[in-house]
Short mmCIF file of C-alpha atoms in Angstrom, two decimals:
data_model
loop_
_atom_site.label_atom_id
_atom_site.label_comp_id
_atom_site.label_asym_id
_atom_site.label_seq_id
_atom_site.Cartn_x
_atom_site.Cartn_y
_atom_site.Cartn_z
CA SER F 1 -27.22 -53.49 -1.71
CA TYR F 2 -30.14 -52.42 -3.85
CA THR F 3 -33.94 -52.33 -4.08
CA ILE F 4 -35.99 -52.57 -7.27
CA SER F 5 -39.63 -51.55 -6.92
CA VAL F 6 -42.34 -51.48 -9.59
CA GLU F 7 -46.12 -51.27 -9.91
CA LEU F 8 -47.47 -53.82 -12.40
CA ASN F 9 -50.83 -54.50 -14.02
CA ALA F 10 -49.85 -57.54 -16.06
CA ALA F 11 -51.83 -59.20 -18.83
CA ALA F 12 -52.57 -62.86 -18.10
CA THR F 13 -50.23 -64.01 -20.88
CA GLN F 14 -46.50 -63.27 -20.99
CA VAL F 15 -43.80 -64.70 -23.24
CA ASP F 16 -41.12 -66.73 -21.43
CA GLY F 17 -38.11 -64.52 -20.76
CA THR F 18 -40.06 -61.26 -20.93
CA GLY F 19 -38.20 -58.46 -19.16
CA ILE F 20 -39.87 -56.00 -16.82
CA ILE F 21 -36.65 -54.09 -16.04
CA THR F 22 -33.32 -55.07 -17.60
CA LYS F 23 -29.89 -53.46 -17.24
CA CYS F 24 -27.44 -54.59 -19.91
CA GLY F 25 -23.76 -54.45 -20.69
CA THR F 26 -22.44 -53.20 -24.03
CA GLU F 27 -21.51 -56.50 -25.68
CA THR F 28 -22.67 -57.17 -29.23
CA PRO F 29 -24.57 -58.75 -30.84
CA MET F 30 -26.30 -59.74 -27.57
CA PRO F 31 -25.30 -58.44 -24.15
CA ALA F 32 -24.24 -61.36 -21.97
CA ASN F 33 -23.61 -59.08 -19.02
CA HIS F 34 -27.03 -58.14 -17.67
CA TRP F 35 -29.38 -58.03 -14.72
CA SER F 36 -33.10 -58.48 -15.16
CA LEU F 37 -36.39 -58.61 -13.30
CA GLY F 38 -38.84 -60.40 -15.55
CA PHE F 39 -40.72 -63.58 -16.29
CA GLY F 40 -38.80 -66.85 -16.32
CA GLY F 41 -38.99 -69.76 -18.71
CA GLY F 42 -38.93 -73.54 -18.45
CA ALA F 43 -39.28 -74.51 -14.78
CA THR F 44 -39.91 -70.84 -13.86
CA ALA F 45 -42.43 -70.07 -16.63
CA GLY F 46 -45.17 -67.79 -15.34
CA LYS F 47 -43.05 -66.64 -12.39
CA ILE F 48 -41.21 -63.39 -11.80
CA VAL F 49 -37.47 -64.01 -11.50
CA ALA F 50 -34.36 -61.96 -10.82
CA PHE F 51 -31.63 -62.90 -13.26
CA ASN F 52 -27.95 -61.98 -13.38
CA GLY F 53 -26.06 -63.43 -16.32
CA MET F 54 -26.45 -67.14 -15.64
CA THR F 55 -27.79 -66.94 -12.05
CA MET F 56 -31.58 -66.92 -11.68
CA TRP F 57 -33.67 -66.50 -8.52
CA ASP F 58 -37.38 -67.28 -8.31
CA THR F 59 -39.15 -64.47 -6.42
CA GLY F 60 -42.09 -66.72 -5.56
CA ILE F 61 -44.44 -64.26 -7.29
CA THR F 62 -46.51 -65.77 -10.07
CA LEU F 63 -48.30 -64.24 -13.04
CA THR F 64 -51.54 -65.71 -11.70
CA GLN F 65 -51.13 -63.61 -8.52
CA ILE F 66 -50.66 -60.31 -10.35
CA ALA F 67 -52.60 -60.62 -13.63
CA GLY F 68 -55.37 -58.14 -14.31
CA ASN F 69 -54.93 -55.81 -11.30
CA TRP F 70 -52.33 -53.36 -10.05
CA HIS F 71 -49.74 -54.87 -7.71
CA HIS F 72 -46.53 -53.61 -6.14
CA VAL F 73 -43.51 -55.90 -6.63
CA ALA F 74 -40.19 -55.30 -4.88
CA VAL F 75 -36.88 -57.16 -4.86
CA VAL F 76 -34.40 -56.21 -2.13
CA TYR F 77 -30.78 -57.36 -1.94
CA GLY F 78 -28.44 -56.86 1.01
CA SER F 79 -25.96 -58.78 3.15
CA GLY F 80 -25.89 -61.71 0.72
CA PHE F 81 -29.67 -62.26 0.78
CA ILE F 82 -32.37 -61.38 -1.71
CA ASN F 83 -35.99 -60.86 -0.66
CA SER F 84 -39.18 -60.43 -2.65
CA TYR F 85 -42.34 -58.59 -1.68
CA LEU F 86 -45.83 -58.51 -3.17
CA ASP F 87 -47.97 -55.52 -2.17
CA GLY F 88 -45.62 -54.85 0.76
CA THR F 89 -45.84 -58.40 2.14
CA PRO F 90 -42.70 -60.59 2.19
CA VAL F 91 -42.91 -63.54 -0.21
CA THR F 92 -39.53 -65.30 -0.12
CA SER F 93 -35.91 -64.86 0.91
CA ALA F 94 -32.72 -66.71 -0.04
CA ALA F 95 -28.95 -66.43 -0.13
CA PHE F 96 -27.94 -64.77 -3.40
CA ALA F 97 -24.43 -63.73 -4.40
CA ALA F 98 -25.07 -62.33 -7.89
CA LEU F 99 -25.00 -58.55 -7.98
CA PRO F 100 -26.53 -56.40 -10.72
CA VAL F 101 -24.22 -55.34 -13.51
CA SER F 102 -22.79 -51.90 -13.95
CA GLY F 103 -21.43 -50.13 -16.95
CA ASP F 104 -22.53 -48.06 -19.88
CA GLY F 105 -25.12 -50.43 -21.33
CA HIS F 106 -28.78 -49.67 -21.83
CA LEU F 107 -31.68 -49.91 -19.38
CA ASN F 108 -34.77 -51.56 -20.84
CA ILE F 109 -38.23 -51.16 -19.37
CA GLY F 110 -40.83 -53.61 -20.63
CA CYS F 111 -38.55 -55.88 -22.68
CA ASP F 112 -35.63 -58.24 -22.35
CA ARG F 113 -31.92 -57.54 -22.95
CA GLN F 114 -32.27 -58.07 -26.70
CA LYS F 115 -35.12 -55.53 -26.93
CA PHE F 116 -37.79 -58.06 -27.78
CA ARG F 117 -40.02 -60.35 -25.71
CA TYR F 118 -42.12 -57.36 -24.73
CA TYR F 119 -44.03 -57.15 -21.45
CA LYS F 120 -47.80 -57.22 -21.88
CA GLY F 121 -49.65 -54.89 -19.53
CA LEU F 122 -48.96 -51.67 -17.69
CA ILE F 123 -45.88 -50.62 -15.71
CA ASP F 124 -45.77 -47.64 -13.36
CA ASP F 125 -43.71 -46.14 -10.53
CA ILE F 126 -40.37 -47.83 -11.12
CA SER F 127 -37.94 -47.06 -8.31
CA ILE F 128 -34.33 -48.20 -8.14
CA PHE F 129 -32.55 -47.60 -4.84
CA ASP F 130 -28.83 -48.13 -4.29
CA TYR F 131 -29.51 -49.43 -0.78
CA GLU F 132 -31.54 -52.12 0.95
CA LEU F 133 -35.01 -51.03 2.01
CA MET F 134 -36.19 -52.49 5.30
CA PRO F 135 -39.48 -54.50 5.31
CA GLU F 136 -41.43 -51.62 6.86
CA GLU F 137 -40.08 -49.26 4.18
CA VAL F 138 -41.17 -51.66 1.41
CA ALA F 139 -44.63 -51.83 3.01
CA ALA F 140 -44.78 -48.02 3.16
CA LEU F 141 -43.67 -47.75 -0.47
CA ALA F 142 -46.33 -50.27 -1.52
CA SER F 143 -49.01 -48.35 0.39
CA GLY F 144 -48.16 -45.13 -1.43
CA SER F 145 -46.09 -43.10 1.03
CA PHE F 146 -42.39 -43.48 1.72
CA GLU F 147 -39.84 -41.31 3.52
CA ASP F 148 -36.33 -41.67 2.16
CA PRO F 149 -33.22 -41.51 4.42
CA ALA F 150 -32.90 -37.77 3.79
CA GLY F 151 -36.37 -37.28 5.32
CA GLN F 152 -38.06 -36.44 2.01
CA ILE F 153 -41.51 -37.99 1.62
CA ILE F 154 -41.96 -39.81 -1.68
CA CYS F 155 -45.57 -40.24 -2.73
CA THR F 156 -46.13 -43.16 -5.06
CA VAL F 157 -49.90 -42.69 -4.93
CA LYS F 158 -51.08 -39.11 -4.40
CA PRO F 159 -54.42 -39.06 -2.55
CA GLU F 160 -57.21 -37.05 -4.14
CA GLY F 161 -57.33 -33.65 -2.45
CA ASP F 162 -53.62 -33.59 -1.52
CA LEU F 163 -52.89 -30.01 -2.58
CA ASN F 164 -49.54 -29.54 -0.84
CA ASP F 165 -47.91 -32.81 -1.98
CA ASP F 166 -47.34 -34.29 1.48
CA CYS F 167 -49.04 -37.64 0.72
CA LYS F 168 -52.03 -36.98 2.96
CA VAL F 169 -55.19 -34.93 3.01
CA ASP F 170 -55.44 -32.77 6.12
CA CYS F 171 -56.20 -29.23 7.33
CA ARG F 172 -53.15 -27.85 5.49
CA ASP F 173 -54.74 -28.91 2.19
CA TYR F 174 -57.95 -27.09 3.07
CA ALA F 175 -55.90 -24.00 4.02
CA GLU F 176 -54.18 -24.22 0.63
CA LEU F 177 -57.57 -24.50 -1.06
CA ALA F 178 -58.92 -21.49 0.86
CA ALA F 179 -55.83 -19.39 0.18
CA ASN F 180 -55.98 -20.05 -3.54
CA TRP F 181 -59.70 -20.34 -4.27
CA LEU F 182 -59.95 -16.97 -5.98
CA LYS F 183 -56.91 -17.48 -8.20
#
């Protein structure tokens, strides 16, 4: 099981096969053993796909949907199914047996496995979980506040005025401000 989560502000043009996040094996000259979240080519041109070696899955998320503004994209795999989410909302789900690769290869952010076909735009808040997030957890992550299984709150978007890093602005922040205003 795994979850890949990323904030994207994509340019309206992307090269076919552009990687957003790619984990590669160590083969040379070109790693054949890899897992990628990126833009497809051919029949999936202009779409975000998950790709493992020779197995590709269309997330149902298109470049047109995400170009020019910030969007949260998540791919969640567990129990033989893969699910995609756009801004915390489920997009598509399908049976998928291809797992991401492991090993000592490199992790590329913003390019494909060969370290070209560069992503055009901005990438932020990449999160890789070694477990399946539930739909409500993906929605919370997309909204900017997420509590992991250990009970730790993870803020992906810190609200202005949040002085104590708890992902919200409340009386405790004002107390922090008052306690430290002379420092």
